[in-house]
Amino acid sequence: MHLKGRIALAVGAIAVAFVWNIPSSAQLYRLAATPKQACPSPTDSTTLFVEKLAHHRIGYGLTPSTASVPGPTLTMTEGDCLAVTLVNDAGRRVGMHAHGVEYTPASDGTPLNASCVAPGRSRTYVFSAPGPSTRTDGTIDPGTAGYWHYHDHCMGTVHGTAGIKAGLYGALIVRRAGDLTPDRPPFVVVMNNVSINNRIAPHTPVFRANEGERIEFVVIAHGDLFHTFHLHAHRWVDNRTGYTSNPADTERLVDTRTIGPADSFGFQVIAGEGVGPGAWMYHCHVQGHSDAGMSGILYVRRANGTTTKQERRALQRWKDEHMAGMGGMSHH
Amino acid sequence: MHLKGRIALAVGAIAVAFVWNIPSSAQLYRLAATPKQACPSPTDSTTLFVEKLAHHRIGYGLTPSTASVPGPTLTMTEGDCLAVTLVNDAGRRVGMHAHGVEYTPASDGTPLNASCVAPGRSRTYVFSAPGPSTRTDGTIDPGTAGYWHYHDHCMGTVHGTAGIKAGLYGALIVRRAGDLTPDRPPFVVVMNNVSINNRIAPHTPVFRANEGERIEFVVIAHGDLFHTFHLHAHRWVDNRTGYTSNPADTERLVDTRTIGPADSFGFQVIAGEGVGPGAWMYHCHVQGHSDAGMSGILYVRRANGTTTKQERRALQRWKDEHMAGMGGMSHH
Amino acid sequence: MHLKGRIALAVGAIAVAFVWNIPSSAQLYRLAATPKQACPSPTDSTTLFVEKLAHHRIGYGLTPSTASVPGPTLTMTEGDCLAVTLVNDAGRRVGMHAHGVEYTPASDGTPLNASCVAPGRSRTYVFSAPGPSTRTDGTIDPGTAGYWHYHDHCMGTVHGTAGIKAGLYGALIVRRAGDLTPDRPPFVVVMNNVSINNRIAPHTPVFRANEGERIEFVVIAHGDLFHTFHLHAHRWVDNRTGYTSNPADTERLVDTRTIGPADSFGFQVIAGEGVGPGAWMYHCHVQGHSDAGMSGILYVRRANGTTTKQERRALQRWKDEHMAGMGGMSHH
């Protein structure tokens, strides 16, 4: 498949549905082997291209030219069923394994379940995100809402260790009807070995927001190490949504959370609430990790979007602190 | 004590009660030093034999010939008081330390509290599992329900490091009245250094269940390392029971959980719910750990107990993937 | 500033307020740069002296002669605003960064926000602990109640790695109106690399209480390592307060908790409840860590304050176990 054709696949649901409904021979084989889907038919669809990037990285992208690390954030609402067609331009076996949602073995994205994608091929994965329901015996199916993620489970080892190391991961958010939504796209922080999004400070994200905006973080860990995510001057509720609707809730308020590989959480806070504009660090609180560059900035501007000299100086100071002797790319 | 005598101890509560009521001189010493028990008298009793196994392992067993790693799962309901007579056939000082339940110093199972068992001797530990209650000042005693565990705290070091390494651990479940119970015995996963139950894939457990059955996992960590337990295609509620009775609950849904040594949790899911039959991996998500063999299979058959060729092939593929260059036993 | 003058600053809020209201030129510069405070004016104030201690340690103290590791426990109630004047006698750049509470960039305590304290200088940090409130859009600000902590973020690296290693940390508790309060000062356990409060057994704390007293633990981790805090014979609720007011709560009961650097939690239990007096170990459950001395004792006496020979012998046994070959101070 040439580039133009691949881009055409990405322009909308219709093109993608075409691929999904009229499968190639490889897809026919797959469908024959997995008659049952986790949902009767997808309500939405997208294409993810797996592309080689600079610095030995590999990323997922909505188009071949926009592949990134992390990959695009996928957002579903309970009740949705998403078909994702993965187009493999990486030249190596890759795949897509999703956390939190429902899927049949054909969408497990593992060698075990024969659901990887060979170089130059594509494959459609189907992910269902049902909401809570009461079972026939009166017990409760809790649904699928959460701050999840997706990643390669095929490259390098049967657990996708080389794919994850190279950057094949992204956030997957499943919202419940009624959940609050943020004023900006989610800020995604993937703590992958001693890096954030495979980068180290000062090349880590500077997330910009205005005071008073509702912002959302999704924090994911990957690799071999454990981390503690800390955000300065803000705190959140350690529950499903990261905020509370009831001040009598007994859940813990946190500003630091321990996280191991493939664990994930998310939260929403009001930027600068009670503290005002500022350059607020987020960082891994493992001392050796933060010192090595697992640090970034939540840059809160005034409500009108302007900044003060103080914030600009702080941001510059953070960049200067981390420039000496650092390459910007993690070793991977 | 010869083998026949030891087996006699295991046949029932009467035999055990005999030992407990008419203590040997060693036990008299112990009772004199600890007049108070965590409960006035046990409601149940059992015997655990500590036996040497192949591959330098040591296990607890309900009989000498059935000792295993992990040891037998002990299940209590709040209100119970369990007497466990430990018979030490390991040739080294061992003991039993229980998490979650109540006990006096004599049942602490530590050198500190002089409650280990010398080679060739036995000792009765008493564990109480009271339910929630209101104290005289109106505050709440939260009870003892939980997914706990027991382990050696005597062998090798005063923290039982050699005993734990050898396999002296097991699950201890305390249920609350009204808790749902699973359709099959609990699946116990002990992440002990880079092993599951002191084994590595493909010699780790393949847990079998039929689609639609309520199944229960108990996950425990031990040793020196941290892990993340992940189960494919299923998710659970991160609370006391691992399921919810109220769809409005704010607790996090998870399919991966960070766990360090002696931490433990459990959950119940419906096998194959929304996803159907399949060979679903559970594994540590620390990449180096899963690649080294910390991986197993939840093998969900059709509701009628039959399997498909697809699942059988997936299971075989998993075995093949992990056979090359692996011994099956962890290095311990 | 000479010693006498510094002690005068510590005697009460009036002296401290003096410093705060009539700033030195350094403080004027700071105030000019940060016109906004997290609270309009402090409701309370204190002074913390940063002092060199034996064994290469550095501690915070309410007076120069009482500096300790950990530093003094600071306790606030939601609604409070605390001004802390930090007096730097350490001869190196240090600071104070607080978790959980609200502060402007001037009280961030980081090089980034130019809020460290040069040797021989002082600086006033202002921390606000608002309670829950309803925002104008109807959503909930969850407040700031929690078991938090403060630490250096300036010494050695921009993340305060050398300061934390030397002992510059302490507990910060924010209570919510109506929270239960303990019968004794909180027991603070800081798991800092392979030490507790920069000490190893038998030089770790022996916390003394009488049976039936409500006691409170605050557990904090620091450094580069992950730990699991375990307390023998007691369990608590894994929520904001560590206890429950409702026996139907679905939160997990725990006696072991995984904790990474700068994560923190606290809980209250009734000393010896259901188990009686005893020498009950608390320890890191990472086997290599506990064996290396990350172990201490909760020493529960009879309700009338007397002890039994059994407890005294257990305490002595614990000391003896840990004396051989251990220096008492961790390597830092």
Tab-separated table of N, CA, C and O in Angstrom, chain B residues 29 33-34 36 38 97 99-105 108 110-114 132 135 139-145 148 151 153 157-159 161 164 176 223-224 226 238-240 251 257 259-263 265, chain C residues 180 211 214 226-228 230 232-233 235 237 244-247 249-256 258 270 273-281 283 285-288 290-291 295 297 310 313-315 317-318 321-322:
chain	number	residue	atom	x	y	z
B	29	TYR	N	4.841	-23.883	78.204
B	29	TYR	CA	5.677	-22.704	78.408
B	29	TYR	C	5.081	-21.515	77.659
B	29	TYR	O	4.924	-20.424	78.184
B	33	ALA	N	3.200	-17.985	79.069
B	33	ALA	CA	3.713	-16.657	78.739
B	33	ALA	C	2.670	-15.806	78.027
B	33	ALA	O	2.815	-14.602	77.950
B	34	THR	N	1.628	-16.405	77.504
B	34	THR	CA	0.628	-15.659	76.740
B	34	THR	C	-0.765	-16.074	77.172
B	34	THR	O	-1.480	-16.750	76.434
B	36	LYS	N	-3.443	-14.502	77.264
B	36	LYS	CA	-4.556	-13.951	76.488
B	36	LYS	C	-4.513	-14.431	75.042
B	36	LYS	O	-3.472	-14.380	74.394
B	38	ALA	N	-6.328	-14.026	71.107
B	38	ALA	CA	-7.086	-13.026	70.352
B	38	ALA	C	-8.568	-13.403	70.293
B	38	ALA	O	-9.406	-12.582	69.947
B	97	HIS	N	3.440	-16.560	59.954
B	97	HIS	CA	3.008	-15.221	60.314
B	97	HIS	C	1.834	-14.867	59.410
B	97	HIS	O	1.938	-14.984	58.186
B	99	HIS	N	-1.152	-12.239	57.944
B	99	HIS	CA	-1.515	-10.831	57.731
B	99	HIS	C	-3.025	-10.658	57.904
B	99	HIS	O	-3.800	-11.556	57.597
B	100	GLY	N	-3.413	-9.506	58.375
B	100	GLY	CA	-4.807	-9.091	58.364
B	100	GLY	C	-5.611	-9.488	59.579
B	100	GLY	O	-6.501	-8.755	59.996
B	101	VAL	N	-5.343	-10.645	60.136
B	101	VAL	CA	-6.125	-11.148	61.268
B	101	VAL	C	-5.502	-10.715	62.588
B	101	VAL	O	-4.434	-10.113	62.629
B	102	GLU	N	-6.194	-11.048	63.682
B	102	GLU	CA	-5.700	-10.671	65.004
B	102	GLU	C	-5.076	-11.883	65.700
B	102	GLU	O	-5.523	-13.015	65.519
B	103	TYR	N	-4.037	-11.615	66.481
B	103	TYR	CA	-3.329	-12.682	67.191
B	103	TYR	C	-2.538	-12.052	68.325
B	103	TYR	O	-2.172	-10.873	68.280
B	104	THR	N	-2.269	-12.844	69.344
B	104	THR	CA	-1.418	-12.371	70.441
B	104	THR	C	0.046	-12.587	70.058
B	104	THR	O	0.334	-13.242	69.051
B	105	PRO	N	0.979	-12.069	70.852
B	105	PRO	CA	2.398	-12.263	70.528
B	105	PRO	C	2.762	-13.736	70.326
B	105	PRO	O	3.627	-14.053	69.493
B	108	ASP	N	2.432	-14.565	66.729
B	108	ASP	CA	3.048	-13.614	65.795
B	108	ASP	C	3.926	-14.352	64.781
B	108	ASP	O	4.157	-13.861	63.669
B	110	THR	N	7.182	-15.012	64.949
B	110	THR	CA	8.476	-14.343	64.746
B	110	THR	C	9.463	-14.743	65.840
B	110	THR	O	9.055	-15.096	66.955
B	111	PRO	N	10.751	-14.643	65.512
B	111	PRO	CA	11.763	-14.849	66.559
B	111	PRO	C	11.585	-13.849	67.701
B	111	PRO	O	11.689	-14.212	68.877
B	112	LEU	N	11.300	-12.600	67.345
B	112	LEU	CA	11.093	-11.545	68.330
B	112	LEU	C	10.108	-11.979	69.414
B	112	LEU	O	10.356	-11.814	70.607
B	113	ASN	N	8.996	-12.537	68.992
B	113	ASN	CA	7.983	-12.953	69.960
B	113	ASN	C	8.055	-14.449	70.262
B	113	ASN	O	7.066	-15.048	70.702
B	114	ALA	N	9.225	-15.042	70.035
B	114	ALA	CA	9.499	-16.416	70.444
B	114	ALA	C	8.406	-17.381	69.977
B	114	ALA	O	7.967	-18.260	70.709
B	132	PRO	N	-16.723	-6.026	61.681
B	132	PRO	CA	-16.809	-4.628	62.112
B	132	PRO	C	-17.658	-4.509	63.378
B	132	PRO	O	-18.592	-5.287	63.589
B	135	ARG	N	-17.255	0.722	68.702
B	135	ARG	CA	-16.582	0.768	70.003
B	135	ARG	C	-17.430	1.561	71.008
B	135	ARG	O	-18.378	2.245	70.621
B	139	THR	N	-16.761	5.111	67.849
B	139	THR	CA	-15.941	4.938	66.635
B	139	THR	C	-16.070	3.496	66.151
B	139	THR	O	-16.587	2.629	66.857
B	140	ILE	N	-15.587	3.255	64.948
B	140	ILE	CA	-15.815	1.961	64.290
B	140	ILE	C	-14.530	1.128	64.227
B	140	ILE	O	-13.500	1.615	63.751
B	141	ASP	N	-14.613	-0.096	64.672
B	141	ASP	CA	-13.560	-1.089	64.408
B	141	ASP	C	-13.901	-1.696	63.047
B	141	ASP	O	-14.985	-2.257	62.874
B	142	PRO	N	-13.008	-1.579	62.070
B	142	PRO	CA	-13.385	-1.927	60.690
B	142	PRO	C	-13.432	-3.421	60.387
B	142	PRO	O	-13.720	-3.791	59.251
B	143	GLY	N	-13.138	-4.282	61.363
B	143	GLY	CA	-13.153	-5.718	61.084
B	143	GLY	C	-11.876	-6.173	60.427
B	143	GLY	O	-10.843	-5.475	60.482
B	144	THR	N	-11.934	-7.332	59.778
B	144	THR	CA	-10.703	-7.947	59.259
B	144	THR	C	-10.865	-8.516	57.851
B	144	THR	O	-9.959	-9.198	57.356
B	145	ALA	N	-11.983	-8.238	57.184
B	145	ALA	CA	-12.198	-8.831	55.860
B	145	ALA	C	-11.143	-8.357	54.866
B	145	ALA	O	-10.798	-7.181	54.831
B	148	TRP	N	-5.776	-11.563	52.318
B	148	TRP	CA	-4.522	-11.544	53.070
B	148	TRP	C	-3.652	-12.737	52.675
B	148	TRP	O	-3.960	-13.475	51.740
B	151	HIS	N	2.871	-16.389	55.799
B	151	HIS	CA	4.210	-16.737	55.316
B	151	HIS	C	5.143	-16.996	56.485
B	151	HIS	O	4.842	-16.636	57.633
B	153	HIS	N	8.294	-16.344	58.873
B	153	HIS	CA	8.971	-15.133	59.364
B	153	HIS	C	10.165	-15.556	60.230
B	153	HIS	O	10.642	-14.795	61.067
B	157	THR	N	16.562	-15.528	58.080
B	157	THR	CA	16.744	-14.298	58.847
B	157	THR	C	15.530	-14.140	59.762
B	157	THR	O	14.561	-14.898	59.660
B	158	VAL	N	15.581	-13.144	60.631
B	158	VAL	CA	14.439	-12.913	61.524
B	158	VAL	C	13.213	-12.438	60.756
B	158	VAL	O	12.132	-12.318	61.331
B	159	HIS	N	13.372	-12.154	59.474
B	159	HIS	CA	12.224	-11.786	58.642
B	159	HIS	C	11.792	-12.931	57.729
B	159	HIS	O	10.956	-12.748	56.842
B	161	THR	N	13.387	-14.500	55.375
B	161	THR	CA	13.754	-14.300	53.971
B	161	THR	C	14.033	-15.612	53.242
B	161	THR	O	13.598	-15.796	52.093
B	164	ILE	N	10.604	-17.576	52.784
B	164	ILE	CA	9.780	-17.007	51.709
B	164	ILE	C	10.374	-17.356	50.353
B	164	ILE	O	9.663	-17.749	49.424
B	176	ARG	N	-16.467	-11.238	54.447
B	176	ARG	CA	-17.482	-10.592	55.276
B	176	ARG	C	-18.820	-11.246	54.967
B	176	ARG	O	-19.084	-11.633	53.822
B	223	GLY	N	9.344	-11.127	48.434
B	223	GLY	CA	10.746	-11.044	48.036
B	223	GLY	C	11.276	-9.626	48.060
B	223	GLY	O	11.019	-8.864	48.994
B	224	ASP	N	12.019	-9.272	47.036
B	224	ASP	CA	12.711	-7.978	47.013
B	224	ASP	C	12.229	-7.045	45.916
B	224	ASP	O	12.653	-5.887	45.878
B	226	PHE	N	9.359	-5.253	43.014
B	226	PHE	CA	8.020	-4.733	42.815
B	226	PHE	C	7.499	-5.207	41.464
B	226	PHE	O	8.272	-5.425	40.531
B	238	ASP	N	-10.946	-1.564	42.213
B	238	ASP	CA	-9.821	-1.493	43.152
B	238	ASP	C	-10.337	-1.161	44.557
B	238	ASP	O	-10.092	-0.085	45.097
B	239	ASN	N	-11.067	-2.124	45.148
B	239	ASN	CA	-11.596	-1.936	46.506
B	239	ASN	C	-11.421	-3.233	47.311
B	239	ASN	O	-10.676	-4.128	46.891
B	240	ARG	N	-12.100	-3.337	48.431
B	240	ARG	CA	-11.895	-4.486	49.315
B	240	ARG	C	-12.221	-5.816	48.649
B	240	ARG	O	-11.508	-6.805	48.815
B	251	GLU	N	-14.810	4.258	42.935
B	251	GLU	CA	-13.503	3.588	42.963
B	251	GLU	C	-13.016	3.292	41.551
B	251	GLU	O	-13.781	3.097	40.626
B	257	ARG	N	-2.231	-3.589	38.443
B	257	ARG	CA	-2.050	-3.001	39.773
B	257	ARG	C	-0.612	-3.159	40.234
B	257	ARG	O	-0.032	-4.237	40.128
B	259	ILE	N	2.251	-3.642	42.884
B	259	ILE	CA	2.262	-4.405	44.130
B	259	ILE	C	3.700	-4.665	44.567
B	259	ILE	O	4.542	-5.057	43.768
B	260	GLY	N	3.950	-4.400	45.849
B	260	GLY	CA	5.276	-4.656	46.417
B	260	GLY	C	5.219	-5.806	47.409
B	260	GLY	O	4.135	-6.288	47.758
B	261	PRO	N	6.376	-6.250	47.882
B	261	PRO	CA	6.464	-7.415	48.762
B	261	PRO	C	5.515	-7.364	49.958
B	261	PRO	O	5.498	-6.384	50.705
B	262	ALA	N	4.710	-8.419	50.098
B	262	ALA	CA	3.743	-8.627	51.184
B	262	ALA	C	2.471	-7.813	51.025
B	262	ALA	O	1.558	-7.948	51.828
B	263	ASP	N	2.404	-6.974	50.009
B	263	ASP	CA	1.138	-6.355	49.653
B	263	ASP	C	0.286	-7.461	49.002
B	263	ASP	O	0.820	-8.461	48.494
B	265	PHE	N	-3.899	-8.310	47.172
B	265	PHE	CA	-5.248	-7.883	46.841
B	265	PHE	C	-5.951	-9.050	46.158
B	265	PHE	O	-5.315	-10.045	45.776
C	180	LEU	N	-10.971	12.616	63.726
C	180	LEU	CA	-10.543	12.159	65.045
C	180	LEU	C	-9.074	12.530	65.252
C	180	LEU	O	-8.291	12.580	64.298
C	211	GLU	N	-2.309	0.076	75.743
C	211	GLU	CA	-3.431	-0.628	75.116
C	211	GLU	C	-4.689	0.228	75.198
C	211	GLU	O	-5.009	0.768	76.257
C	214	ARG	N	-5.758	5.602	71.086
C	214	ARG	CA	-5.812	5.860	69.640
C	214	ARG	C	-4.467	6.441	69.213
C	214	ARG	O	-4.076	7.506	69.673
C	226	PHE	N	11.688	1.896	46.498
C	226	PHE	CA	10.295	1.636	46.829
C	226	PHE	C	10.250	0.699	48.027
C	226	PHE	O	11.143	-0.133	48.216
C	227	HIS	N	9.196	0.827	48.814
C	227	HIS	CA	9.104	0.069	50.055
C	227	HIS	C	7.676	-0.444	50.255
C	227	HIS	O	6.750	-0.013	49.574
C	228	THR	N	7.532	-1.367	51.196
C	228	THR	CA	6.192	-1.751	51.663
C	228	THR	C	6.197	-1.651	53.183
C	228	THR	O	6.940	-2.355	53.856
C	230	HIS	N	4.738	-2.387	56.674
C	230	HIS	CA	3.893	-3.404	57.318
C	230	HIS	C	3.913	-3.189	58.819
C	230	HIS	O	4.973	-2.949	59.412
C	232	HIS	N	2.637	-5.147	62.343
C	232	HIS	CA	2.123	-6.421	62.868
C	232	HIS	C	0.878	-6.207	63.740
C	232	HIS	O	0.780	-5.217	64.474
C	233	ALA	N	-0.065	-7.122	63.606
C	233	ALA	CA	-1.215	-7.255	64.517
C	233	ALA	C	-2.230	-6.120	64.459
C	233	ALA	O	-3.148	-6.083	65.273
C	235	ARG	N	-4.443	-3.380	61.583
C	235	ARG	CA	-4.746	-3.093	60.187
C	235	ARG	C	-5.520	-1.783	60.147
C	235	ARG	O	-6.088	-1.348	61.144
C	237	VAL	N	-7.659	1.288	57.345
C	237	VAL	CA	-8.449	1.486	56.138
C	237	VAL	C	-7.632	2.324	55.161
C	237	VAL	O	-7.062	3.350	55.545
C	244	THR	N	-12.378	4.203	59.433
C	244	THR	CA	-13.688	4.368	58.799
C	244	THR	C	-14.710	4.877	59.805
C	244	THR	O	-14.579	4.660	61.004
C	245	SER	N	-15.705	5.562	59.281
C	245	SER	CA	-16.838	5.976	60.106
C	245	SER	C	-18.082	5.185	59.731
C	245	SER	O	-19.148	5.406	60.269
C	246	ASN	N	-17.912	4.266	58.789
C	246	ASN	CA	-19.057	3.537	58.255
C	246	ASN	C	-18.647	2.098	57.952
C	246	ASN	O	-17.859	1.855	57.038
C	247	PRO	N	-19.184	1.151	58.705
C	247	PRO	CA	-18.751	-0.245	58.505
C	247	PRO	C	-19.097	-0.788	57.124
C	247	PRO	O	-18.554	-1.825	56.721
C	249	ASP	N	-18.317	0.711	54.410
C	249	ASP	CA	-17.326	1.236	53.456
C	249	ASP	C	-16.716	0.110	52.636
C	249	ASP	O	-16.465	-0.981	53.135
C	250	THR	N	-16.469	0.407	51.373
C	250	THR	CA	-15.910	-0.614	50.491
C	250	THR	C	-14.392	-0.508	50.356
C	250	THR	O	-13.781	-1.256	49.609
C	251	GLU	N	-13.811	0.434	51.072
C	251	GLU	CA	-12.354	0.602	50.941
C	251	GLU	C	-11.604	-0.585	51.526
C	251	GLU	O	-12.075	-1.252	52.435
C	252	ARG	N	-10.442	-0.815	50.984
C	252	ARG	CA	-9.638	-1.960	51.374
C	252	ARG	C	-9.084	-1.788	52.792
C	252	ARG	O	-8.645	-0.716	53.179
C	253	LEU	N	-9.134	-2.866	53.567
C	253	LEU	CA	-8.389	-2.922	54.825
C	253	LEU	C	-6.993	-3.414	54.493
C	253	LEU	O	-6.839	-4.380	53.741
C	254	VAL	N	-5.992	-2.791	55.051
C	254	VAL	CA	-4.613	-3.178	54.744
C	254	VAL	C	-3.781	-3.232	56.016
C	254	VAL	O	-4.097	-2.577	57.014
C	255	ASP	N	-2.740	-4.020	55.975
C	255	ASP	CA	-1.718	-3.962	57.024
C	255	ASP	C	-0.334	-3.805	56.384
C	255	ASP	O	0.683	-3.837	57.091
C	256	THR	N	-0.323	-3.628	55.069
C	256	THR	CA	0.895	-3.470	54.287
C	256	THR	C	0.549	-2.544	53.136
C	256	THR	O	-0.512	-2.695	52.531
C	258	THR	N	2.299	-0.439	49.660
C	258	THR	CA	3.390	-0.110	48.760
C	258	THR	C	3.540	1.403	48.703
C	258	THR	O	2.547	2.123	48.578
C	270	ILE	N	-6.284	1.570	67.162
C	270	ILE	CA	-6.311	1.469	68.613
C	270	ILE	C	-5.183	0.512	69.018
C	270	ILE	O	-5.167	-0.645	68.587
C	273	GLU	N	-5.563	-3.337	69.976
C	273	GLU	CA	-6.980	-3.723	69.908
C	273	GLU	C	-7.138	-5.167	69.440
C	273	GLU	O	-6.687	-5.533	68.350
C	274	GLY	N	-7.776	-5.976	70.271
C	274	GLY	CA	-8.037	-7.376	69.915
C	274	GLY	C	-6.832	-8.275	70.073
C	274	GLY	O	-6.945	-9.492	69.923
C	275	VAL	N	-5.683	-7.685	70.336
C	275	VAL	CA	-4.450	-8.480	70.392
C	275	VAL	C	-3.677	-8.286	71.689
C	275	VAL	O	-2.810	-9.088	72.026
C	276	GLY	N	-3.966	-7.210	72.407
C	276	GLY	CA	-3.325	-6.994	73.693
C	276	GLY	C	-1.945	-6.385	73.603
C	276	GLY	O	-1.459	-6.046	72.522
C	277	PRO	N	-1.319	-6.216	74.773
C	277	PRO	CA	0.031	-5.637	74.813
C	277	PRO	C	1.014	-6.518	74.058
C	277	PRO	O	0.768	-7.717	73.864
C	278	GLY	N	2.112	-5.907	73.647
C	278	GLY	CA	3.122	-6.689	72.941
C	278	GLY	C	4.143	-5.795	72.287
C	278	GLY	O	3.949	-4.581	72.166
C	279	ALA	N	5.230	-6.400	71.876
C	279	ALA	CA	6.234	-5.710	71.066
C	279	ALA	C	5.924	-6.071	69.629
C	279	ALA	O	6.221	-7.172	69.178
C	280	TRP	N	5.267	-5.162	68.930
C	280	TRP	CA	4.786	-5.421	67.562
C	280	TRP	C	5.706	-4.734	66.565
C	280	TRP	O	5.865	-3.527	66.586
C	281	MET	N	6.257	-5.511	65.677
C	281	MET	CA	7.163	-4.922	64.694
C	281	MET	C	6.408	-4.103	63.657
C	281	MET	O	5.313	-4.475	63.238
C	283	HIS	N	7.828	-2.713	59.859
C	283	HIS	CA	9.043	-2.850	59.061
C	283	HIS	C	8.731	-2.751	57.584
C	283	HIS	O	7.587	-2.933	57.155
C	285	HIS	N	8.673	-4.442	54.165
C	285	HIS	CA	8.517	-5.873	53.871
C	285	HIS	C	9.324	-6.296	52.642
C	285	HIS	O	9.230	-7.437	52.203
C	286	VAL	N	10.083	-5.387	52.046
C	286	VAL	CA	11.088	-5.806	51.066
C	286	VAL	C	12.134	-6.563	51.872
C	286	VAL	O	12.722	-6.010	52.804
C	287	GLN	N	12.321	-7.817	51.558
C	287	GLN	CA	13.105	-8.682	52.452
C	287	GLN	C	14.514	-8.146	52.686
C	287	GLN	O	14.990	-8.107	53.824
C	288	GLY	N	15.166	-7.710	51.621
C	288	GLY	CA	16.522	-7.200	51.785
C	288	GLY	C	16.564	-5.930	52.628
C	288	GLY	O	17.554	-5.664	53.316
C	290	SER	N	14.289	-5.119	55.152
C	290	SER	CA	14.048	-5.432	56.565
C	290	SER	C	15.275	-6.116	57.155
C	290	SER	O	15.687	-5.806	58.270
C	291	ASP	N	15.880	-7.007	56.397
C	291	ASP	CA	17.086	-7.680	56.899
C	291	ASP	C	18.219	-6.688	57.148
C	291	ASP	O	19.062	-6.897	58.024
C	295	SER	N	13.413	-1.731	60.289
C	295	SER	CA	12.502	-2.392	61.217
C	295	SER	C	12.466	-1.584	62.506
C	295	SER	O	13.479	-1.034	62.934
C	297	ILE	N	9.738	-0.920	66.348
C	297	ILE	CA	8.796	-1.577	67.263
C	297	ILE	C	7.686	-0.616	67.685
C	297	ILE	O	7.958	0.535	68.054
C	310	GLN	N	7.324	-10.487	79.248
C	310	GLN	CA	7.281	-10.967	77.862
C	310	GLN	C	7.610	-9.861	76.868
C	310	GLN	O	8.425	-10.034	75.964
C	313	ARG	N	11.247	-8.725	77.206
C	313	ARG	CA	12.149	-9.707	76.583
C	313	ARG	C	12.084	-9.612	75.056
C	313	ARG	O	13.097	-9.745	74.370
C	314	ALA	N	10.892	-9.403	74.517
C	314	ALA	CA	10.742	-9.301	73.055
C	314	ALA	C	11.499	-8.083	72.539
C	314	ALA	O	12.197	-8.151	71.514
C	315	LEU	N	11.377	-6.977	73.241
C	315	LEU	CA	12.075	-5.766	72.812
C	315	LEU	C	13.589	-5.985	72.846
C	315	LEU	O	14.311	-5.603	71.915
C	317	ARG	N	15.104	-8.833	72.621
C	317	ARG	CA	15.443	-9.787	71.555
C	317	ARG	C	15.590	-9.067	70.212
C	317	ARG	O	16.500	-9.331	69.446
C	318	TRP	N	14.665	-8.143	69.947
C	318	TRP	CA	14.725	-7.368	68.704
C	318	TRP	C	16.017	-6.564	68.639
C	318	TRP	O	16.691	-6.529	67.614
C	321	GLU	N	18.911	-8.981	68.035
C	321	GLU	CA	18.897	-9.492	66.652
C	321	GLU	C	19.572	-8.518	65.688
C	321	GLU	O	20.207	-8.921	64.720
C	322	HIS	N	19.357	-7.234	65.957
C	322	HIS	CA	19.820	-6.235	64.991
C	322	HIS	C	21.167	-5.615	65.361
C	322	HIS	O	21.679	-4.798	64.610
